Every structure is written in C-alpha cells, then in structure tokens.
mmCIF file of C-alpha atoms and ligand atoms in Angstrom:
data_model
loop_
_atom_site.group_PDB
_atom_site.id
_atom_site.type_symbol
_atom_site.label_atom_id
_atom_site.label_comp_id
_atom_site.label_asym_id
_atom_site.label_seq_id
_atom_site.Cartn_x
_atom_site.Cartn_y
_atom_site.Cartn_z
ATOM 1 C CA MET A 23 2.398 24.068 2.313
ATOM 2 C CA ALA A 24 -1.337 24.021 1.476
ATOM 3 C CA ARG A 25 -1.864 21.821 4.539
ATOM 4 C CA GLU A 26 -0.244 24.355 6.874
ATOM 5 C CA GLN A 27 -2.074 27.212 5.217
ATOM 6 C CA GLY A 28 -5.342 25.387 5.864
ATOM 7 C CA PHE A 29 -4.567 24.827 9.527
ATOM 8 C CA ARG A 30 -3.557 28.476 9.967
ATOM 9 C CA LEU A 31 -6.776 29.706 8.385
ATOM 10 C CA ARG A 32 -8.836 27.482 10.620
ATOM 11 C CA PHE A 33 -7.117 28.772 13.735
ATOM 12 C CA ALA A 34 -7.430 32.387 12.577
ATOM 13 C CA HIS A 35 -11.098 32.423 11.659
ATOM 14 C CA GLY A 36 -12.716 29.614 13.589
ATOM 15 C CA SER A 37 -15.381 27.185 12.548
ATOM 16 C CA LEU A 38 -17.013 29.391 9.891
ATOM 17 C CA LEU A 39 -14.159 28.601 7.592
ATOM 18 C CA THR A 40 -14.039 24.894 8.341
ATOM 19 C CA ALA A 41 -15.606 24.002 5.002
ATOM 20 C CA LEU A 42 -13.213 26.262 3.140
ATOM 21 C CA THR A 43 -10.126 24.947 4.898
ATOM 22 C CA ARG A 44 -11.201 21.354 4.329
ATOM 23 C CA LYS A 45 -11.107 22.077 0.617
ATOM 24 C CA ILE A 46 -7.546 23.307 0.610
ATOM 25 C CA ILE A 47 -5.984 20.930 3.123
ATOM 26 C CA ALA A 48 -4.215 18.201 1.239
ATOM 27 C CA LEU A 49 -5.164 14.651 2.020
ATOM 28 C CA ARG A 50 -2.103 12.709 3.093
ATOM 29 C CA LEU A 51 -1.991 9.037 2.135
ATOM 30 C CA LEU A 52 0.610 6.389 2.876
ATOM 31 C CA LEU A 53 1.036 3.116 1.012
ATOM 32 C CA ILE A 54 3.054 0.548 2.950
ATOM 33 C CA GLY A 55 4.843 -2.049 0.826
ATOM 34 C CA ASP A 56 4.494 -5.825 1.168
ATOM 35 C CA ILE A 57 4.369 -6.778 4.852
ATOM 36 C CA VAL A 58 6.526 -9.898 5.174
ATOM 37 C CA GLY A 59 5.663 -12.300 7.993
ATOM 38 C CA LYS A 60 5.897 -11.665 11.681
ATOM 39 C CA PRO A 61 8.932 -9.339 11.572
ATOM 40 C CA GLY A 62 7.054 -7.085 9.133
ATOM 41 C CA ARG A 63 3.849 -7.139 11.156
ATOM 42 C CA LYS A 64 5.662 -6.559 14.407
ATOM 43 C CA ILE A 65 7.540 -3.430 13.369
ATOM 44 C CA LEU A 66 4.534 -2.037 11.502
ATOM 45 C CA THR A 67 1.987 -2.536 14.281
ATOM 46 C CA ARG A 68 4.465 -1.039 16.745
ATOM 47 C CA ALA A 69 5.087 2.129 14.760
ATOM 48 C CA VAL A 70 2.047 2.897 12.628
ATOM 49 C CA ARG A 71 0.068 4.942 15.156
ATOM 50 C CA GLY A 72 3.099 7.100 15.933
ATOM 51 C CA LEU A 73 3.761 7.449 12.225
ATOM 52 C CA LYS A 74 0.187 8.600 11.653
ATOM 53 C CA ILE A 75 0.588 11.257 14.333
ATOM 54 C CA GLU A 76 4.045 12.421 13.308
ATOM 55 C CA GLU A 77 3.369 12.538 9.572
ATOM 56 C CA LYS A 78 -0.235 13.783 9.987
ATOM 57 C CA LEU A 79 -1.440 10.892 7.852
ATOM 58 C CA ASP A 80 -5.107 10.760 6.891
ATOM 59 C CA LEU A 81 -5.102 7.225 5.543
ATOM 60 C CA VAL A 82 -2.740 4.254 5.619
ATOM 61 C CA VAL A 83 -3.051 1.474 3.053
ATOM 62 C CA ALA A 84 -0.834 -1.612 3.339
ATOM 63 C CA ASN A 85 -0.116 -4.484 1.000
ATOM 64 C CA GLY A 86 -0.702 -7.619 3.062
ATOM 65 C CA GLU A 87 -0.065 -10.375 0.508
ATOM 66 C CA ASN A 88 2.969 -11.716 2.430
ATOM 67 C CA ALA A 89 1.752 -10.985 5.948
ATOM 68 C CA ALA A 90 1.095 -14.618 6.990
ATOM 69 C CA ALA A 91 4.490 -16.316 7.377
ATOM 70 C CA GLY A 92 5.626 -14.700 4.124
ATOM 71 C CA SER A 93 2.718 -15.736 1.920
ATOM 72 C CA GLY A 94 -0.953 -14.815 2.016
ATOM 73 C CA ILE A 95 -3.020 -13.303 4.816
ATOM 74 C CA THR A 96 -5.444 -14.697 7.411
ATOM 75 C CA PRO A 97 -8.540 -13.096 8.961
ATOM 76 C CA THR A 98 -6.703 -12.817 12.293
ATOM 77 C CA ILE A 99 -3.838 -10.931 10.691
ATOM 78 C CA TYR A 100 -6.208 -8.686 8.746
ATOM 79 C CA HIS A 101 -7.947 -7.701 11.988
ATOM 80 C CA GLU A 102 -4.588 -7.290 13.736
ATOM 81 C CA LEU A 103 -3.486 -4.817 11.048
ATOM 82 C CA LEU A 104 -6.730 -2.851 11.251
ATOM 83 C CA ALA A 105 -6.565 -2.741 15.044
ATOM 84 C CA ALA A 106 -3.034 -1.350 14.792
ATOM 85 C CA GLY A 107 -4.196 1.563 12.620
ATOM 86 C CA ILE A 108 -4.032 0.319 9.035
ATOM 87 C CA ASP A 109 -7.097 1.633 7.173
ATOM 88 C CA CYS A 110 -7.129 -0.664 4.163
ATOM 89 C CA VAL A 111 -5.323 -3.807 2.972
ATOM 90 C CA THR A 112 -4.412 -4.587 -0.625
ATOM 91 C CA LEU A 113 -3.364 -7.985 -1.953
ATOM 92 C CA GLY A 114 -1.200 -9.305 -4.771
ATOM 93 C CA ASP A 115 -0.317 -12.563 -6.491
ATOM 94 C CA HIS A 116 -0.353 -14.392 -3.118
ATOM 95 C CA ALA A 117 -3.878 -13.162 -2.320
ATOM 96 C CA TYR A 118 -5.439 -16.626 -2.052
ATOM 97 C CA ARG A 119 -2.471 -18.519 -0.584
ATOM 98 C CA ARG A 120 -4.316 -19.000 2.752
ATOM 99 C CA ARG A 121 -7.696 -20.626 2.416
ATOM 100 C CA GLU A 122 -8.963 -18.864 5.554
ATOM 101 C CA VAL A 123 -8.905 -15.550 3.713
ATOM 102 C CA PHE A 124 -12.018 -16.419 1.697
ATOM 103 C CA SER A 125 -14.158 -15.902 4.788
ATOM 104 C CA ILE A 126 -13.320 -12.172 4.878
ATOM 105 C CA LEU A 127 -12.861 -11.272 1.217
ATOM 106 C CA GLU A 128 -16.580 -10.730 0.611
ATOM 107 C CA THR A 129 -17.686 -9.608 4.059
ATOM 108 C CA GLU A 130 -14.946 -7.199 5.061
ATOM 109 C CA LYS A 131 -14.935 -3.803 3.387
ATOM 110 C CA LYS A 132 -11.314 -2.852 3.861
ATOM 111 C CA ILE A 133 -9.539 -5.483 1.810
ATOM 112 C CA VAL A 134 -9.239 -5.783 -1.969
ATOM 113 C CA ARG A 135 -7.980 -8.544 -4.240
ATOM 114 C CA PRO A 136 -6.330 -7.773 -7.588
ATOM 115 C CA ALA A 137 -8.995 -6.325 -9.891
ATOM 116 C CA ASN A 138 -7.699 -8.178 -12.945
ATOM 117 C CA TYR A 139 -8.319 -11.640 -11.538
ATOM 118 C CA PRO A 140 -11.217 -13.366 -13.353
ATOM 119 C CA GLN A 141 -14.579 -11.718 -12.795
ATOM 120 C CA ASP A 142 -15.842 -14.578 -10.590
ATOM 121 C CA ALA A 143 -12.800 -14.617 -8.318
ATOM 122 C CA PRO A 144 -13.700 -13.972 -4.657
ATOM 123 C CA GLY A 145 -13.192 -10.514 -3.234
ATOM 124 C CA ARG A 146 -13.663 -6.847 -3.991
ATOM 125 C CA THR A 147 -12.132 -5.199 -7.045
ATOM 126 C CA PHE A 148 -12.077 -1.849 -5.242
ATOM 127 C CA THR A 149 -13.191 -0.328 -1.991
ATOM 128 C CA ILE A 150 -13.963 3.153 -0.788
ATOM 129 C CA VAL A 151 -12.577 4.121 2.583
ATOM 130 C CA ARG A 152 -12.611 7.361 4.499
ATOM 131 C CA GLY A 153 -9.636 9.066 6.002
ATOM 132 C CA ARG A 154 -9.503 11.162 9.139
ATOM 133 C CA ASN A 155 -11.175 14.076 7.397
ATOM 134 C CA GLN A 156 -14.012 11.933 5.920
ATOM 135 C CA VAL A 157 -12.930 12.384 2.310
ATOM 136 C CA SER A 158 -13.735 9.268 0.268
ATOM 137 C CA VAL A 159 -10.725 7.452 -1.114
ATOM 138 C CA ALA A 160 -11.026 4.639 -3.647
ATOM 139 C CA VAL A 161 -8.391 1.935 -3.319
ATOM 140 C CA PHE A 162 -7.727 -0.848 -5.802
ATOM 141 C CA ALA A 163 -4.962 -3.226 -6.799
ATOM 142 C CA LEU A 164 -3.873 -4.738 -10.094
ATOM 143 C CA LEU A 165 -1.359 -7.384 -11.100
ATOM 144 C CA GLY A 166 1.203 -6.902 -13.831
ATOM 145 C CA ARG A 167 1.699 -9.472 -16.580
ATOM 146 C CA VAL A 168 5.422 -9.272 -17.310
ATOM 147 C CA PHE A 169 7.269 -12.212 -15.645
ATOM 148 C CA MET A 170 4.066 -13.075 -13.767
ATOM 149 C CA SER A 171 1.198 -15.550 -14.067
ATOM 150 C CA PRO A 172 -1.385 -14.773 -16.765
ATOM 151 C CA VAL A 173 -4.211 -12.462 -15.709
ATOM 152 C CA ASP A 174 -6.609 -10.110 -17.473
ATOM 153 C CA CYS A 175 -5.163 -6.972 -19.065
ATOM 154 C CA PRO A 176 -4.368 -4.587 -16.186
ATOM 155 C CA LEU A 177 -4.953 -1.495 -18.322
ATOM 156 C CA ARG A 178 -8.464 -2.537 -19.287
ATOM 157 C CA ALA A 179 -9.149 -3.671 -15.733
ATOM 158 C CA ALA A 180 -8.101 -0.205 -14.513
ATOM 159 C CA ASP A 181 -10.577 1.334 -16.965
ATOM 160 C CA ARG A 182 -13.334 -0.947 -15.657
ATOM 161 C CA VAL A 183 -12.669 -0.024 -12.040
ATOM 162 C CA LEU A 184 -12.569 3.701 -12.783
ATOM 163 C CA ALA A 185 -15.823 3.481 -14.759
ATOM 164 C CA SER A 186 -17.572 1.804 -11.830
ATOM 165 C CA LEU A 187 -16.524 4.337 -9.161
ATOM 166 C CA PRO A 188 -19.113 6.860 -7.928
ATOM 167 C CA SER A 189 -18.576 10.191 -9.686
ATOM 168 C CA ASP A 190 -17.994 12.081 -6.435
ATOM 169 C CA VAL A 191 -14.921 9.967 -5.578
ATOM 170 C CA ARG A 192 -11.926 11.943 -6.730
ATOM 171 C CA VAL A 193 -9.095 10.566 -4.645
ATOM 172 C CA ILE A 194 -8.025 7.227 -6.087
ATOM 173 C CA LEU A 195 -5.062 5.071 -5.124
ATOM 174 C CA LEU A 196 -3.798 2.147 -7.175
ATOM 175 C CA ASP A 197 -1.421 -0.446 -5.753
ATOM 176 C CA TYR A 198 0.119 -1.835 -8.921
ATOM 177 C CA HIS A 199 1.566 -5.183 -7.962
ATOM 178 C CA ALA A 200 3.988 -5.965 -10.749
ATOM 179 C CA GLU A 201 7.480 -7.237 -11.447
ATOM 180 C CA ALA A 202 8.770 -5.136 -14.325
ATOM 181 C CA THR A 203 9.492 -1.423 -14.016
ATOM 182 C CA SER A 204 8.434 -0.990 -17.654
ATOM 183 C CA ASP A 205 5.033 -2.482 -16.821
ATOM 184 C CA LYS A 206 4.709 -0.088 -13.903
ATOM 185 C CA GLN A 207 5.810 3.002 -15.810
ATOM 186 C CA LEU A 208 3.293 2.218 -18.518
ATOM 187 C CA MET A 209 0.479 2.016 -15.966
ATOM 188 C CA GLY A 210 1.594 5.332 -14.437
ATOM 189 C CA ARG A 211 1.493 7.040 -17.834
ATOM 190 C CA TYR A 212 -1.782 5.351 -18.792
ATOM 191 C CA LEU A 213 -3.564 6.556 -15.668
ATOM 192 C CA ASP A 214 -1.845 9.946 -15.376
ATOM 193 C CA GLY A 215 -4.521 12.527 -14.614
ATOM 194 C CA ARG A 216 -7.156 9.863 -13.937
ATOM 195 C CA VAL A 217 -6.031 8.626 -10.514
ATOM 196 C CA SER A 218 -4.253 10.297 -7.605
ATOM 197 C CA ALA A 219 -1.481 7.731 -7.244
ATOM 198 C CA VAL A 220 -0.017 4.713 -9.016
ATOM 199 C CA MET A 221 2.328 3.086 -6.536
ATOM 200 C CA GLY A 222 4.103 -0.183 -7.137
ATOM 201 C CA THR A 223 4.556 -3.209 -4.904
ATOM 202 C CA HIS A 224 5.693 -6.855 -5.321
ATOM 203 C CA THR A 225 9.447 -6.543 -5.980
ATOM 204 C CA HIS A 226 10.139 -5.828 -2.279
ATOM 205 C CA VAL A 227 12.804 -3.307 -3.337
ATOM 206 C CA GLN A 228 12.111 0.416 -3.044
ATOM 207 C CA THR A 229 12.855 2.453 -6.148
ATOM 208 C CA ALA A 230 14.117 6.053 -6.294
ATOM 209 C CA ASP A 231 11.891 7.239 -9.148
ATOM 210 C CA GLU A 232 9.078 8.868 -7.189
ATOM 211 C CA GLN A 233 7.533 11.798 -9.029
ATOM 212 C CA VAL A 234 4.286 13.592 -9.741
ATOM 213 C CA LEU A 235 3.525 12.960 -13.413
ATOM 214 C CA PRO A 236 2.394 15.900 -15.621
ATOM 215 C CA GLY A 237 -1.330 15.116 -15.243
ATOM 216 C CA GLY A 238 -1.142 15.111 -11.432
ATOM 217 C CA THR A 239 -0.677 11.408 -10.632
ATOM 218 C CA ALA A 240 1.899 10.493 -8.000
ATOM 219 C CA TYR A 241 4.060 7.638 -9.196
ATOM 220 C CA ILE A 242 6.711 5.283 -7.838
ATOM 221 C CA SER A 243 7.726 1.963 -9.360
ATOM 222 C CA ASP A 244 7.945 0.220 -5.980
ATOM 223 C CA VAL A 245 7.430 1.452 -2.436
ATOM 224 C CA GLY A 246 9.544 -1.403 -1.029
ATOM 225 C CA MET A 247 9.078 -4.114 1.588
ATOM 226 C CA THR A 248 8.034 -4.035 5.220
ATOM 227 C CA GLY A 249 10.016 -6.857 6.718
ATOM 228 C CA PRO A 250 13.512 -8.145 7.506
ATOM 229 C CA PHE A 251 16.172 -6.491 5.355
ATOM 230 C CA TYR A 252 18.942 -8.970 6.222
ATOM 231 C CA SER A 253 17.383 -11.356 3.739
ATOM 232 C CA ILE A 254 16.607 -12.109 0.115
ATOM 233 C CA LEU A 255 13.339 -10.217 -0.376
ATOM 234 C CA GLY A 256 12.390 -11.137 3.204
ATOM 235 C CA ARG A 257 13.517 -14.797 3.173
ATOM 236 C CA ARG A 258 16.536 -16.394 4.886
ATOM 237 C CA ILE A 259 19.674 -15.868 2.809
ATOM 238 C CA ASP A 260 21.127 -19.338 3.574
ATOM 239 C CA ARG A 261 17.980 -21.118 2.384
ATOM 240 C CA VAL A 262 17.754 -19.232 -0.898
ATOM 241 C CA LEU A 263 21.479 -19.724 -1.463
ATOM 242 C CA GLU A 264 21.321 -23.469 -0.818
ATOM 243 C CA THR A 265 18.495 -24.009 -3.279
ATOM 244 C CA THR A 266 20.152 -21.791 -5.864
ATOM 245 C CA LYS A 267 23.435 -23.711 -5.673
ATOM 246 C CA THR A 268 22.097 -27.258 -5.355
ATOM 247 C CA PHE A 269 18.602 -27.139 -6.872
ATOM 248 C CA ARG A 270 17.531 -29.014 -3.716
ATOM 249 C CA PRO A 271 14.167 -27.535 -2.618
ATOM 250 C CA THR A 272 14.231 -25.955 0.850
ATOM 251 C CA HIS A 273 11.668 -23.996 2.786
ATOM 252 C CA PHE A 274 12.335 -20.308 2.245
ATOM 253 C CA GLU A 275 11.728 -19.321 5.847
ATOM 254 C CA VAL A 276 11.052 -15.666 6.641
ATOM 255 C CA ALA A 277 14.227 -13.963 7.909
ATOM 256 C CA THR A 278 14.298 -11.989 11.141
ATOM 257 C CA LYS A 279 17.100 -9.414 11.213
ATOM 258 C CA ASP A 280 16.921 -5.684 10.546
ATOM 259 C CA PRO A 281 13.168 -5.212 10.073
ATOM 260 C CA ARG A 282 12.138 -2.017 8.330
ATOM 261 C CA ILE A 283 8.943 -0.316 7.196
ATOM 262 C CA CYS A 284 8.961 0.934 3.617
ATOM 263 C CA GLY A 285 6.348 2.961 1.826
ATOM 264 C CA ALA A 286 5.561 6.255 0.152
ATOM 265 C CA ILE A 287 3.529 9.248 1.325
ATOM 266 C CA VAL A 288 1.410 11.192 -1.144
ATOM 267 C CA ASP A 289 -0.332 14.539 -0.665
ATOM 268 C CA VAL A 290 -3.517 14.889 -2.706
ATOM 269 C CA ASP A 291 -5.832 17.837 -3.303
ATOM 270 C CA PRO A 292 -9.179 16.331 -2.233
ATOM 271 C CA GLU A 293 -11.155 18.568 -4.601
ATOM 272 C CA SER A 294 -9.333 17.721 -7.813
ATOM 273 C CA GLY A 295 -7.895 14.355 -6.775
ATOM 274 C CA LYS A 296 -4.522 15.464 -8.105
ATOM 275 C CA ALA A 297 -1.341 14.707 -6.207
ATOM 276 C CA THR A 298 0.929 17.539 -5.153
ATOM 277 C CA SER A 299 3.846 15.529 -3.771
ATOM 278 C CA ILE A 300 5.235 12.051 -3.175
ATOM 279 C CA ARG A 301 7.953 11.051 -0.727
ATOM 280 C CA ARG A 302 9.537 7.694 0.095
ATOM 281 C CA ILE A 303 9.911 6.493 3.662
ATOM 282 C CA SER A 304 12.081 3.798 5.238
ATOM 283 C CA ILE A 305 11.916 3.234 8.979
ATOM 284 C CA ASP A 306 14.297 0.974 10.911
ATOM 285 C CA GLN A 307 13.809 -0.569 14.342
ATOM 286 C CA SER A 308 15.234 2.354 16.325
ATOM 287 C CA GLN A 309 13.010 4.823 14.487
ATOM 288 C CA ALA A 310 10.028 2.493 15.012
ATOM 289 C CA ASP A 311 10.758 2.386 18.753
ATOM 290 C CA ARG A 312 10.795 6.191 18.829
ATOM 291 C CA LEU A 313 7.474 6.285 16.942
ATOM 292 C CA ALA A 314 5.990 3.840 19.462
ATOM 293 C CA ASP A 315 6.870 6.369 22.169
ATOM 294 C CA VAL A 316 5.097 9.118 20.193
ATOM 295 C CA SER A 317 1.811 7.201 20.336
ATOM 296 C CA GLY A 318 2.430 5.570 23.723
ATOM 297 C CA THR A 319 2.053 2.059 22.257
HETATM 298 FE FE1 FE2 B 420 5.213 -9.533 -2.046
HETATM 299 FE FE1 FE2 B 421 3.731 -10.353 -4.954
#
C-alpha cells in the first residue's frame, strides 16, 4: 500500500517530492532458496528478470550453495547468476565444496560465506549491496548448529556482524542456513527488531510460517528450494532409495523433473529498516516461461 501511495505522490507532484516519496516507498526484497544444480539455475535465470519486473523487486538475493551440480558454486556460475539479474549470492554448509570458489570469495563483493565460520576462513562475513532505488542493504548468512557440523555460535556471530555494519545501514537481511526449525525460530526472536528479515534456507522445503515478528522482523523458517521437485531435496529418488535400502554408496545425482523457484518476498521501510510484509513464492516451469515473456528473455 505504502509503495503505491509513493508512486501516486510522485506522479501527482513531480520531482520536488522525489526525496519524500523515496522515504515512504517500501523496499522490496526477494530471497531465493538453495539453487540446486543445472535445473535450478536454468529455471531461475530464465525467469528472474520477468519476476523482478512483475513483482517490482528492488533486490534479489539467492542462496547458491548447491548451484554447481548440487554442491558448491564456481566463479562461472556466480557470474552467470549475476548476469541473469541476481544481486547477491549467499552460501551455506557447502560453501567451499568447489575449490575454484576461493578465487572469488575475497575479490567479488556480491557473495558472502557463513559469518560463523572461523575468523580466518576465506570470504566476506557480510556485504552491502544497493537495490534499484540505491538504498543500502546489508546481507549476511549464518549456519545453524543443530544436526549440523560444529561452527561458532550463530547468535554471537550475528551480534558481531551487526556491530560492524555502518550505522546508516538500516535494511538488513539474514539468510539463516540451518536444519532445525527451533534453531531458526530462536534466531528470528533473537534478532527481532534488529534486522529486517531472518529467512531460512538449507532444508530445501518451504515452510508456511511466514510472519512479521512484533519488533518488525520478517521471518520464515525456510524459503524452500530452487530446483527439481520430483526428487529427494533435489536429488534423484532412485539413487537415494537404493542407498537407503542397501547402504551401498551411490552418487546422488541431481534430479531433473518439475523444476521450481522458491523464495520469499519482503517489503521493508527503508527509513526504519522494519519489515511490513512477507510472502512466499513458488514458481513452476509454465509460470517461469510466462515470466520469460514478460522480460523478453
Ligand atoms: Fe542446500
Ligand atoms: Fe545446506
């Protein structure tokens, strides 16, 4: 509503009110959940420009930890995602799976590794990117510790990141890459009122608990997966089944059928940094094809 009001004011009174309208137009952010392999990349790169136009998105952040054949990310894929319209890439527990990634983790500004890795681990603990309307947005990622490999305390790591952000940065997005919903809820409550959004990734299953918490932080336990849905979390069903039944190791190849894009869109007041709404999205191939037509890609 505030968005539309802003646009109307601008049209009614011209450029003199540009500064005023900028203040009241909500910033619209999208977090895309774990991109799994080629099927995930293909549907996302096909649809993201159309999605940006149709949803009037200011900034699109995507978790790319599974983008390279289901595990890790390469410099080529990072650049492919940026060229397609992704504004920032977050990583998770598979951040370092591809050795090639080390060449971009320090030099590229639009990719972050989990902030609760050890201090000397390669990569940025946060980055500041600008959306279409030039508002600064801080993006960072953290790993959970329940049913996951040991890492530094994510709560204290969140405090460290927030303490190191420039004071004029009010819009802050956390990709909380964790397994347990309890872990994720705790982070949401811990950061409520201190960040604009705590959005979960890693489980590859979208949850229906999106809400704006009392302090103004948008929250969802998991935004879901961007990849083949006829699968087990993006991998071939027959391979996972075989290993489960026989204990014989097989290669969990990335599946191919029914690719979808999953994520969540958050509207944020750029002045206060508080979220005003959060909405889940799930886009199948036919919707992605329609979105490709919107952008002419
Ligand atoms: Fe993942
Ligand atoms: Fe993960």
